[in-house]
mmCIF file of C-alpha atoms and ligand atoms in Angstrom:
data_model
loop_
_atom_site.group_PDB
_atom_site.id
_atom_site.type_symbol
_atom_site.label_atom_id
_atom_site.label_comp_id
_atom_site.label_asym_id
_atom_site.label_seq_id
_atom_site.Cartn_x
_atom_site.Cartn_y
_atom_site.Cartn_z
ATOM 1 C CA MET W 296 12.782 2.652 28.411
ATOM 2 C CA ALA W 297 13.334 6.391 28.062
ATOM 3 C CA LYS W 298 10.990 8.023 25.581
ATOM 4 C CA ARG W 299 12.447 10.221 22.890
ATOM 5 C CA ASP W 300 11.576 13.872 22.730
ATOM 6 C CA PHE W 301 8.553 14.427 20.471
ATOM 7 C CA TYR W 302 10.191 17.371 18.692
ATOM 8 C CA GLU W 303 13.315 15.323 18.150
ATOM 9 C CA ILE W 304 11.285 12.448 16.691
ATOM 10 C CA LEU W 305 9.718 14.773 14.133
ATOM 11 C CA GLY W 306 12.977 16.626 13.567
ATOM 12 C CA VAL W 307 11.477 20.073 14.192
ATOM 13 C CA GLY W 308 12.244 22.958 16.525
ATOM 14 C CA LYS W 309 10.363 23.702 19.747
ATOM 15 C CA ASN W 310 8.458 26.510 18.087
ATOM 16 C CA ALA W 311 7.545 24.672 14.889
ATOM 17 C CA SER W 312 4.274 25.810 13.335
ATOM 18 C CA GLU W 313 1.341 23.475 12.798
ATOM 19 C CA ASP W 314 2.245 23.368 9.140
ATOM 20 C CA GLU W 315 5.845 22.381 9.830
ATOM 21 C CA LEU W 316 4.675 19.625 12.165
ATOM 22 C CA LYS W 317 2.305 18.310 9.553
ATOM 23 C CA LYS W 318 4.985 18.352 6.858
ATOM 24 C CA ALA W 319 7.533 16.624 9.075
ATOM 25 C CA TYR W 320 5.025 13.984 10.078
ATOM 26 C CA ARG W 321 3.866 13.366 6.527
ATOM 27 C CA LYS W 322 7.452 12.823 5.438
ATOM 28 C CA LEU W 323 8.129 10.315 8.221
ATOM 29 C CA ALA W 324 4.793 8.578 7.696
ATOM 30 C CA MET W 325 5.601 8.118 4.011
ATOM 31 C CA LYS W 326 9.052 6.771 4.803
ATOM 32 C CA HIS W 327 8.123 4.356 7.562
ATOM 33 C CA HIS W 328 4.638 3.391 6.428
ATOM 34 C CA PRO W 329 4.131 -0.360 7.073
ATOM 35 C CA ASP W 330 2.863 -0.859 3.531
ATOM 36 C CA ARG W 331 6.188 0.373 2.224
ATOM 37 C CA ASN W 332 8.235 -1.646 4.709
ATOM 38 C CA PRO W 333 6.449 -4.968 4.916
ATOM 39 C CA GLY W 334 7.531 -7.049 7.904
ATOM 40 C CA SER W 335 9.914 -4.416 9.262
ATOM 41 C CA LYS W 336 9.431 -4.092 13.024
ATOM 42 C CA GLU W 337 11.757 -1.115 13.070
ATOM 43 C CA ALA W 338 9.734 0.791 10.481
ATOM 44 C CA GLU W 339 6.522 -0.018 12.322
ATOM 45 C CA GLU W 340 7.979 1.310 15.576
ATOM 46 C CA LYS W 341 9.212 4.476 13.875
ATOM 47 C CA PHE W 342 5.838 4.957 12.212
ATOM 48 C CA LYS W 343 4.022 4.618 15.543
ATOM 49 C CA GLU W 344 6.541 6.874 17.266
ATOM 50 C CA ALA W 345 6.052 9.601 14.658
ATOM 51 C CA LYS W 346 2.298 9.213 14.813
ATOM 52 C CA GLU W 347 2.259 9.571 18.574
ATOM 53 C CA ALA W 348 4.559 12.587 18.463
ATOM 54 C CA TYR W 349 2.420 14.259 15.822
ATOM 55 C CA GLU W 350 -0.821 13.527 17.641
ATOM 56 C CA MET W 351 0.538 15.041 20.815
ATOM 57 C CA LEU W 352 2.076 18.137 19.265
ATOM 58 C CA SER W 353 -0.782 18.841 16.863
ATOM 59 C CA ASP W 354 -3.189 19.144 19.781
ATOM 60 C CA PRO W 355 -2.569 22.603 21.293
ATOM 61 C CA GLN W 356 -3.708 21.488 24.744
ATOM 62 C CA LYS W 357 -1.448 18.432 24.779
ATOM 63 C CA ARG W 358 1.424 20.351 23.278
ATOM 64 C CA ASP W 359 1.127 22.905 26.022
ATOM 65 C CA ALA W 360 1.132 20.180 28.690
ATOM 66 C CA TYR W 361 4.097 18.495 27.023
ATOM 67 C CA ASP W 362 6.060 21.744 26.786
ATOM 68 C CA ARG W 363 5.527 22.369 30.478
ATOM 69 C CA TYR W 364 5.870 18.929 31.985
ATOM 70 C CA GLY W 365 7.466 16.734 29.310
ATOM 71 C CA HIS W 366 6.279 13.190 28.828
ATOM 72 C CA ALA W 367 4.659 13.201 32.252
ATOM 73 C CA GLY W 368 2.352 15.938 31.001
ATOM 74 C CA VAL W 369 0.657 13.818 28.382
ATOM 75 C CA ASP W 370 -1.016 10.563 29.175
ATOM 76 C CA PRO W 371 -0.183 8.099 26.395
ATOM 77 C CA ASN W 372 -3.501 6.337 27.023
ATOM 78 C CA ASN W 373 -5.401 9.455 26.162
ATOM 79 C CA GLY W 374 -4.484 9.571 22.495
ATOM 80 C CA MET W 375 -6.503 11.590 20.044
ATOM 81 C CA GLY W 376 -9.484 9.685 18.762
ATOM 82 C CA GLY W 377 -9.030 7.005 21.393
ATOM 83 C CA GLY W 378 -10.525 3.644 20.540
ATOM 84 C CA ALA W 379 -12.661 5.093 17.791
ATOM 85 C CA GLY W 380 -9.721 5.951 15.535
ATOM 86 C CA GLY W 381 -7.698 2.984 16.641
ATOM 87 C CA PHE W 382 -5.384 0.854 14.633
ATOM 88 C CA ALA W 383 -7.128 1.263 11.299
ATOM 89 C CA ASP W 384 -6.625 4.994 11.558
ATOM 90 C CA ALA W 385 -2.912 4.572 12.225
ATOM 91 C CA PHE W 386 -2.616 2.983 8.815
ATOM 92 C CA GLY W 387 -4.586 5.665 7.053
ATOM 93 C CA ASP W 388 -3.724 6.317 3.473
ATOM 94 C CA ILE W 389 -0.466 8.119 2.898
ATOM 95 C CA PHE W 390 -1.678 9.496 -0.409
ATOM 96 C CA GLY W 391 -5.013 10.711 0.809
ATOM 97 C CA ASP W 392 -5.554 13.338 3.403
ATOM 98 C CA ILE W 393 -4.888 11.662 6.722
ATOM 99 C CA PHE W 394 -5.106 14.950 8.508
ATOM 100 C CA GLY W 395 -8.428 16.116 7.198
ATOM 101 C CA GLN W 396 -10.858 14.805 9.743
ATOM 102 C CA ALA W 397 -9.307 14.585 13.163
ATOM 103 C CA ALA W 398 -11.483 14.059 16.160
ATOM 104 C CA GLY W 399 -12.719 17.229 17.723
ATOM 105 C CA ARG W 400 -14.747 18.279 20.679
ATOM 106 C CA GLY W 401 -17.707 20.524 21.108
ATOM 107 C CA ARG W 402 -17.055 23.277 23.620
ATOM 108 C CA GLY W 403 -17.747 21.697 26.991
ATOM 109 C CA GLY W 404 -19.882 19.056 25.288
ATOM 110 C CA PRO W 405 -19.311 15.353 24.890
ATOM 111 C CA GLN W 406 -16.175 14.080 23.169
ATOM 112 C CA VAL W 407 -16.697 13.652 19.463
ATOM 113 C CA TYR W 408 -14.980 10.835 17.613
ATOM 114 C CA ARG W 409 -14.409 10.406 13.945
ATOM 115 C CA GLY W 410 -15.364 6.911 12.777
ATOM 116 C CA ALA W 411 -12.642 4.382 12.028
ATOM 117 C CA ASP W 412 -11.367 3.947 8.497
ATOM 118 C CA LEU W 413 -12.078 0.695 6.748
ATOM 119 C CA ARG W 414 -9.935 -1.169 4.289
ATOM 120 C CA TYR W 415 -11.227 -3.334 1.492
ATOM 121 C CA ASN W 416 -8.801 -5.491 -0.474
ATOM 122 C CA LEU W 417 -9.813 -5.761 -4.102
ATOM 123 C CA GLU W 418 -8.071 -8.237 -6.355
ATOM 124 C CA ILE W 419 -7.992 -7.435 -10.063
ATOM 125 C CA THR W 420 -6.173 -8.717 -13.125
ATOM 126 C CA LEU W 421 -3.283 -6.960 -14.830
ATOM 127 C CA GLU W 422 -5.524 -6.258 -17.835
ATOM 128 C CA GLN W 423 -8.113 -4.591 -15.597
ATOM 129 C CA ALA W 424 -5.363 -2.549 -13.943
ATOM 130 C CA ALA W 425 -3.999 -1.474 -17.314
ATOM 131 C CA HIS W 426 -7.302 -0.496 -18.880
ATOM 132 C CA GLY W 427 -9.290 0.650 -15.866
ATOM 133 C CA TYR W 428 -12.158 -1.259 -14.351
ATOM 134 C CA ASP W 429 -15.579 -0.404 -12.986
ATOM 135 C CA THR W 430 -16.996 -2.763 -10.415
ATOM 136 C CA THR W 431 -19.183 -2.937 -7.346
ATOM 137 C CA ILE W 432 -18.173 -4.106 -3.893
ATOM 138 C CA ARG W 433 -20.181 -5.059 -0.816
ATOM 139 C CA VAL W 434 -19.126 -3.113 2.243
ATOM 140 C CA PRO W 435 -20.533 -2.803 5.757
ATOM 141 C CA SER W 436 -22.764 0.136 6.444
ATOM 142 C CA TRP W 437 -24.697 1.272 9.479
ATOM 143 C CA ASP W 438 -28.293 2.382 9.566
ATOM 144 C CA GLU W 439 -30.111 4.118 12.343
ATOM 145 C CA CYS W 440 -31.923 1.555 14.490
ATOM 146 C CA ASP W 441 -35.650 1.456 13.576
ATOM 147 C CA THR W 442 -36.677 0.484 17.093
ATOM 148 C CA CYS W 443 -35.045 3.300 19.061
ATOM 149 C CA HIS W 444 -34.452 5.737 16.168
ATOM 150 C CA GLY W 445 -30.808 6.061 17.067
ATOM 151 C CA SER W 446 -31.121 6.928 20.742
ATOM 152 C CA GLY W 447 -29.958 3.460 21.867
ATOM 153 C CA ALA W 448 -32.579 3.474 24.645
ATOM 154 C CA LYS W 449 -35.520 1.095 24.909
ATOM 155 C CA PRO W 450 -38.711 2.749 23.558
ATOM 156 C CA GLY W 451 -40.419 4.623 26.369
ATOM 157 C CA THR W 452 -37.122 5.269 28.168
ATOM 158 C CA SER W 453 -34.456 7.840 27.449
ATOM 159 C CA PRO W 454 -30.759 8.110 28.211
ATOM 160 C CA THR W 455 -29.824 9.981 31.356
ATOM 161 C CA THR W 456 -26.997 12.411 31.929
ATOM 162 C CA CYS W 457 -23.796 10.747 33.094
ATOM 163 C CA THR W 458 -23.336 11.426 36.790
ATOM 164 C CA THR W 459 -19.567 11.002 36.689
ATOM 165 C CA CYS W 460 -18.895 13.821 34.234
ATOM 166 C CA GLY W 461 -22.171 15.699 34.464
ATOM 167 C CA GLY W 462 -22.721 15.262 30.711
ATOM 168 C CA HIS W 463 -19.410 16.832 29.659
ATOM 169 C CA GLY W 464 -17.886 13.554 28.504
ATOM 170 C CA GLN W 465 -14.612 14.509 30.169
ATOM 171 C CA VAL W 466 -13.308 14.487 33.688
ATOM 172 C CA ARG W 467 -10.330 16.142 35.365
ATOM 173 C CA MET W 468 -7.869 13.559 36.615
ATOM 174 C CA GLN W 469 -5.149 14.291 39.107
ATOM 175 C CA GLN W 470 -1.784 13.118 37.792
ATOM 176 C CA GLY W 471 0.960 13.851 40.254
ATOM 177 C CA PHE W 472 0.972 17.589 40.842
ATOM 178 C CA PHE W 473 -1.225 18.689 37.966
ATOM 179 C CA SER W 474 -4.556 17.670 36.472
ATOM 180 C CA VAL W 475 -5.469 16.719 32.927
ATOM 181 C CA LEU W 476 -8.739 16.337 31.095
ATOM 182 C CA GLN W 477 -9.590 12.751 30.270
ATOM 183 C CA THR W 478 -12.420 11.041 28.496
ATOM 184 C CA CYS W 479 -15.001 10.041 31.078
ATOM 185 C CA PRO W 480 -14.364 6.359 31.889
ATOM 186 C CA LYS W 481 -18.040 5.734 32.681
ATOM 187 C CA CYS W 482 -19.788 7.074 29.564
ATOM 188 C CA HIS W 483 -16.737 6.928 27.252
ATOM 189 C CA GLY W 484 -17.171 10.534 26.273
ATOM 190 C CA SER W 485 -20.827 10.504 25.277
ATOM 191 C CA GLY W 486 -21.972 12.332 28.416
ATOM 192 C CA LYS W 487 -24.961 10.027 28.627
ATOM 193 C CA MET W 488 -25.854 6.823 30.420
ATOM 194 C CA ASN W 489 -28.268 4.272 29.088
ATOM 195 C CA PRO W 490 -29.945 2.367 31.950
ATOM 196 C CA SER W 491 -32.264 0.320 29.688
ATOM 197 C CA PRO W 492 -30.591 -0.209 26.306
ATOM 198 C CA CYS W 493 -32.629 -0.922 23.184
ATOM 199 C CA THR W 494 -32.734 -4.693 22.612
ATOM 200 C CA ALA W 495 -32.738 -4.455 18.801
ATOM 201 C CA CYS W 496 -29.340 -2.708 18.605
ATOM 202 C CA SER W 497 -27.932 -3.486 22.072
ATOM 203 C CA GLY W 498 -27.905 0.213 22.810
ATOM 204 C CA ALA W 499 -25.686 1.179 19.881
ATOM 205 C CA GLY W 500 -28.468 3.117 18.160
ATOM 206 C CA LYS W 501 -27.334 1.748 14.808
ATOM 207 C CA ILE W 502 -27.515 -1.557 12.991
ATOM 208 C CA LYS W 503 -24.833 -2.995 10.739
ATOM 209 C CA ARG W 504 -25.954 -3.853 7.253
ATOM 210 C CA ASN W 505 -24.241 -4.199 3.913
ATOM 211 C CA LYS W 506 -24.381 -1.899 0.973
ATOM 212 C CA THR W 507 -23.193 -2.017 -2.581
ATOM 213 C CA LEU W 508 -20.674 0.567 -3.596
ATOM 214 C CA GLU W 509 -19.572 1.402 -7.109
ATOM 215 C CA VAL W 510 -15.821 1.594 -7.534
ATOM 216 C CA GLN W 511 -14.111 3.066 -10.552
ATOM 217 C CA ILE W 512 -10.558 1.899 -10.827
ATOM 218 C CA PRO W 513 -8.504 4.257 -12.978
ATOM 219 C CA ALA W 514 -6.416 2.829 -15.797
ATOM 220 C CA GLY W 515 -2.788 2.284 -14.844
ATOM 221 C CA ILE W 516 -3.338 1.652 -11.135
ATOM 222 C CA ASP W 517 -0.619 -0.400 -9.497
ATOM 223 C CA ASP W 518 -0.501 -3.059 -6.817
ATOM 224 C CA GLY W 519 -0.864 -1.619 -3.312
ATOM 225 C CA MET W 520 -2.417 1.672 -4.402
ATOM 226 C CA ARG W 521 -5.562 2.775 -2.635
ATOM 227 C CA ILE W 522 -8.712 4.519 -3.660
ATOM 228 C CA ARG W 523 -10.400 6.542 -0.976
ATOM 229 C CA SER W 524 -14.146 6.523 -0.686
ATOM 230 C CA SER W 525 -14.873 9.465 1.551
ATOM 231 C CA GLY W 526 -17.307 8.921 4.422
ATOM 232 C CA ASN W 527 -17.866 5.230 3.750
ATOM 233 C CA GLY W 528 -15.976 4.012 6.824
ATOM 234 C CA GLU W 529 -17.460 3.392 10.236
ATOM 235 C CA PRO W 530 -19.824 6.015 11.599
ATOM 236 C CA GLY W 531 -18.483 8.554 14.074
ATOM 237 C CA MET W 532 -19.426 8.657 17.734
ATOM 238 C CA ASN W 533 -21.427 11.382 19.416
ATOM 239 C CA GLY W 534 -22.061 13.138 16.138
ATOM 240 C CA GLY W 535 -18.481 12.822 14.861
ATOM 241 C CA PRO W 536 -17.874 12.443 11.123
ATOM 242 C CA PRO W 537 -17.660 8.957 9.610
ATOM 243 C CA GLY W 538 -14.321 7.426 8.661
ATOM 244 C CA ASP W 539 -13.291 6.696 5.110
ATOM 245 C CA LEU W 540 -13.200 3.499 3.154
ATOM 246 C CA TYR W 541 -9.958 2.610 1.412
ATOM 247 C CA VAL W 542 -10.091 0.189 -1.465
ATOM 248 C CA GLU W 543 -6.649 -1.346 -1.702
ATOM 249 C CA ILE W 544 -5.704 -2.839 -5.024
ATOM 250 C CA ARG W 545 -4.073 -6.239 -5.332
ATOM 251 C CA ILE W 546 -3.057 -7.304 -8.814
ATOM 252 C CA LYS W 547 -3.114 -11.028 -9.531
ATOM 253 C CA PRO W 548 0.045 -12.575 -10.991
ATOM 254 C CA HIS W 549 -0.115 -12.662 -14.788
ATOM 255 C CA PRO W 550 0.864 -15.793 -16.756
ATOM 256 C CA VAL W 551 2.910 -13.841 -19.305
ATOM 257 C CA PHE W 552 3.826 -10.419 -17.972
ATOM 258 C CA GLN W 553 5.596 -9.163 -14.886
ATOM 259 C CA ARG W 554 5.011 -5.546 -14.044
ATOM 260 C CA GLU W 555 7.699 -3.201 -12.750
ATOM 261 C CA GLY W 556 6.271 0.248 -12.268
ATOM 262 C CA ASP W 557 4.773 1.108 -15.618
ATOM 263 C CA ASP W 558 7.072 -1.272 -17.519
ATOM 264 C CA LEU W 559 6.210 -4.830 -18.428
ATOM 265 C CA HIS W 560 8.620 -7.721 -18.746
ATOM 266 C CA CYS W 561 8.113 -11.035 -20.492
ATOM 267 C CA GLU W 562 10.189 -13.982 -21.616
ATOM 268 C CA ILE W 563 10.152 -14.927 -25.288
ATOM 269 C CA PRO W 564 11.279 -18.478 -26.127
ATOM 270 C CA ILE W 565 13.175 -18.567 -29.428
ATOM 271 C CA SER W 566 14.485 -21.640 -31.242
ATOM 272 C CA PHE W 567 18.258 -21.689 -31.646
ATOM 273 C CA ALA W 568 17.850 -21.855 -35.415
ATOM 274 C CA LYS W 569 15.726 -18.701 -35.429
ATOM 275 C CA ALA W 570 18.126 -16.996 -33.046
ATOM 276 C CA ALA W 571 20.989 -17.837 -35.417
ATOM 277 C CA LEU W 572 19.163 -16.786 -38.594
ATOM 278 C CA GLY W 573 17.256 -13.790 -37.217
ATOM 279 C CA GLY W 574 13.805 -12.624 -38.325
ATOM 280 C CA GLU W 575 10.583 -11.074 -37.127
ATOM 281 C CA VAL W 576 9.249 -12.064 -33.712
ATOM 282 C CA GLU W 577 5.633 -11.530 -32.822
ATOM 283 C CA VAL W 578 4.933 -10.724 -29.158
ATOM 284 C CA PRO W 579 1.760 -10.233 -27.158
ATOM 285 C CA THR W 580 1.058 -6.918 -25.461
ATOM 286 C CA LEU W 581 -1.859 -5.793 -23.308
ATOM 287 C CA ASN W 582 -3.190 -4.000 -26.400
ATOM 288 C CA GLY W 583 -2.951 -6.666 -29.094
ATOM 289 C CA LYS W 584 0.133 -7.898 -30.869
ATOM 290 C CA ALA W 585 3.430 -6.241 -31.642
ATOM 291 C CA SER W 586 6.638 -7.419 -33.235
ATOM 292 C CA PHE W 587 10.353 -6.750 -33.273
ATOM 293 C CA THR W 588 13.257 -7.745 -35.482
ATOM 294 C CA LEU W 589 15.587 -10.372 -34.131
ATOM 295 C CA PRO W 590 19.069 -9.803 -35.560
ATOM 296 C CA GLU W 591 21.169 -12.721 -36.792
ATOM 297 C CA GLY W 592 23.153 -14.426 -34.047
ATOM 298 C CA THR W 593 21.025 -13.278 -31.099
ATOM 299 C CA GLN W 594 22.201 -14.823 -27.825
ATOM 300 C CA THR W 595 20.030 -16.030 -24.987
ATOM 301 C CA GLY W 596 19.294 -13.400 -22.318
ATOM 302 C CA LYS W 597 19.246 -10.557 -24.841
ATOM 303 C CA THR W 598 16.525 -8.015 -24.085
ATOM 304 C CA PHE W 599 14.471 -6.111 -26.636
ATOM 305 C CA ARG W 600 12.677 -2.975 -25.582
ATOM 306 C CA LEU W 601 9.386 -2.090 -27.197
ATOM 307 C CA ARG W 602 8.744 1.530 -26.401
ATOM 308 C CA SER W 603 5.358 2.581 -24.992
ATOM 309 C CA LYS W 604 4.028 -0.977 -25.021
ATOM 310 C CA GLY W 605 3.894 -1.105 -21.224
ATOM 311 C CA ILE W 606 1.235 0.395 -18.993
ATOM 312 C CA LYS W 607 0.144 4.008 -19.004
ATOM 313 C CA GLY W 608 0.823 5.112 -15.431
ATOM 314 C CA VAL W 609 -2.070 6.402 -13.387
ATOM 315 C CA ARG W 610 0.060 9.267 -12.065
ATOM 316 C CA SER W 611 2.608 9.850 -14.817
ATOM 317 C CA GLY W 612 0.154 9.583 -17.717
ATOM 318 C CA TYR W 613 2.984 8.121 -19.806
ATOM 319 C CA ALA W 614 3.130 4.587 -21.102
ATOM 320 C CA GLY W 615 5.970 2.394 -19.887
ATOM 321 C CA ASP W 616 7.900 -0.001 -22.112
ATOM 322 C CA LEU W 617 7.700 -3.703 -22.800
ATOM 323 C CA PHE W 618 10.932 -5.624 -22.256
ATOM 324 C CA CYS W 619 11.164 -8.927 -24.108
ATOM 325 C CA HIS W 620 13.809 -11.242 -22.676
ATOM 326 C CA VAL W 621 14.988 -13.786 -25.224
ATOM 327 C CA VAL W 622 15.379 -17.351 -23.992
ATOM 328 C CA ILE W 623 16.964 -19.722 -26.505
ATOM 329 C CA GLU W 624 15.195 -23.048 -26.405
ATOM 330 C CA THR W 625 17.074 -26.291 -26.954
ATOM 331 C CA PRO W 626 15.025 -28.532 -29.275
ATOM 332 C CA VAL W 627 13.766 -31.807 -27.763
ATOM 333 C CA THR W 628 12.334 -35.176 -28.955
ATOM 334 C CA LEU W 629 14.062 -34.954 -32.320
ATOM 335 C CA THR W 630 13.579 -37.373 -35.218
ATOM 336 C CA GLU W 631 16.549 -39.278 -36.635
ATOM 337 C CA ARG W 632 16.575 -36.967 -39.645
ATOM 338 C CA GLN W 633 16.737 -33.871 -37.434
ATOM 339 C CA LYS W 634 19.509 -35.461 -35.394
ATOM 340 C CA ASP W 635 21.468 -36.294 -38.562
ATOM 341 C CA LEU W 636 21.151 -32.701 -39.744
ATOM 342 C CA LEU W 637 22.331 -31.437 -36.368
ATOM 343 C CA ARG W 638 25.320 -33.796 -36.346
ATOM 344 C CA GLU W 639 26.262 -32.543 -39.787
ATOM 345 C CA PHE W 640 25.698 -28.978 -38.646
ATOM 346 C CA GLU W 641 27.838 -29.496 -35.556
ATOM 347 C CA GLN W 642 30.663 -30.953 -37.657
ATOM 348 C CA LEU W 643 30.602 -27.918 -39.955
ATOM 349 C CA THR W 644 30.534 -25.598 -36.980
ATOM 350 C CA ILE W 645 33.638 -27.230 -35.487
ATOM 351 C CA GLU W 646 35.402 -27.087 -38.819
ATOM 352 C CA GLY W 647 34.508 -23.416 -39.101
ATOM 353 C CA GLY W 648 36.421 -22.754 -35.894
ATOM 354 C CA SER W 649 35.838 -20.327 -33.045
ATOM 355 C CA LYS W 650 34.181 -17.631 -35.178
ATOM 356 C CA HIS W 651 30.879 -19.477 -34.888
ATOM 357 C CA SER W 652 31.002 -19.725 -31.094
ATOM 358 C CA PRO W 653 32.306 -16.475 -29.615
ATOM 359 C CA GLN W 654 31.192 -17.331 -26.092
ATOM 360 C CA THR W 655 32.788 -20.776 -26.137
ATOM 361 C CA LYS W 656 36.053 -19.204 -27.289
ATOM 362 C CA THR W 657 36.023 -16.628 -24.501
ATOM 363 C CA TRP W 658 35.189 -19.310 -21.988
ATOM 364 C CA LYS W 659 37.980 -21.624 -23.182
ATOM 365 C CA ASP W 660 40.472 -18.791 -22.982
ATOM 366 C CA LYS W 661 39.440 -18.107 -19.391
ATOM 367 C CA VAL W 662 39.790 -21.779 -18.440
ATOM 368 C CA LYS W 663 43.246 -21.899 -19.992
ATOM 369 C CA GLU W 664 44.347 -18.819 -18.084
ATOM 370 C CA PHE W 665 43.029 -20.326 -14.867
ATOM 371 C CA PHE W 666 45.046 -23.539 -15.192
ATOM 372 C CA GLU W 667 48.293 -21.987 -16.382
HETATM 373 ZN ZN1 ZN F 979 -32.074 0.457 18.900
HETATM 374 ZN ZN1 ZN F 980 -19.515 10.565 31.753
#
């Protein structure tokens, strides 16, 4: 399949500045982010396409190769960050700074990788989301190996310089009629070989443990929002910076309220007698009780809006509203006396004519029209 032009994908000109590239990419990333388009293969493809285009064009060396030789000039398998950034990085937070800590490279030295980002799903209640919530979570962390003190080599031995790349971490590869720099396939960019790896850490130089992290969830946070904990992701490689940890909020379904943005919705069952007579209705809110006046003759489905009784938005700072949807409840398991009263009531209602039942009248008129 023919690949689309990277500039075309981002919708920028051939001489777009770094800033313009970043802006164009951020816009596309926001639009096609998988979290915003759950299950959409198309959005996922577009997101990946934009990511690849941005990664290529934001690297001056790759951009230069691309400008000269087109798609043949950039090896798609030599993406920025390689395996270290990986998939987790592709889904980096759209609200945080996804561009802050790209992988870099010491001059002539080994390839430096930023650690992968981690995601932690935290489930909280609607009340906790509305009022804010401080908690602790257990997340993986990596400590320097005690046995080899981080070198990854068995005590008494030391890593040797990689013979394939001479310690540079990169090798020149011939691709058709030109050559490109690639991460050394033998040492994976570290520039070192480890003939006798440390047995305690299998040569990684670090050991995975768990740590407790305090998380402060701001009041008003919504489902799917993320909190970034800088530097608490996986450690970087070859001295690269660590990734970030993203705490993604999941709000449990609430028995009474449904949230829509900063507004809350709830159903209020009302007896038909009360709906007919009107009166005060007490309703629950996330901050105690509130009430509204039910006018005489309220029909089922009518909505009452209680201003500022919703959730104070974490971004807007304004409280949403509470929408109470009236549901008229038909009485059940009636006594004979209640039934007698209702029969009498029904008789009087019929005698009173259509003025008591505006909806029935409208409906009957429609039926008549339909059959004539
Ligand atoms: Zn070790
Ligand atoms: Zn090497």
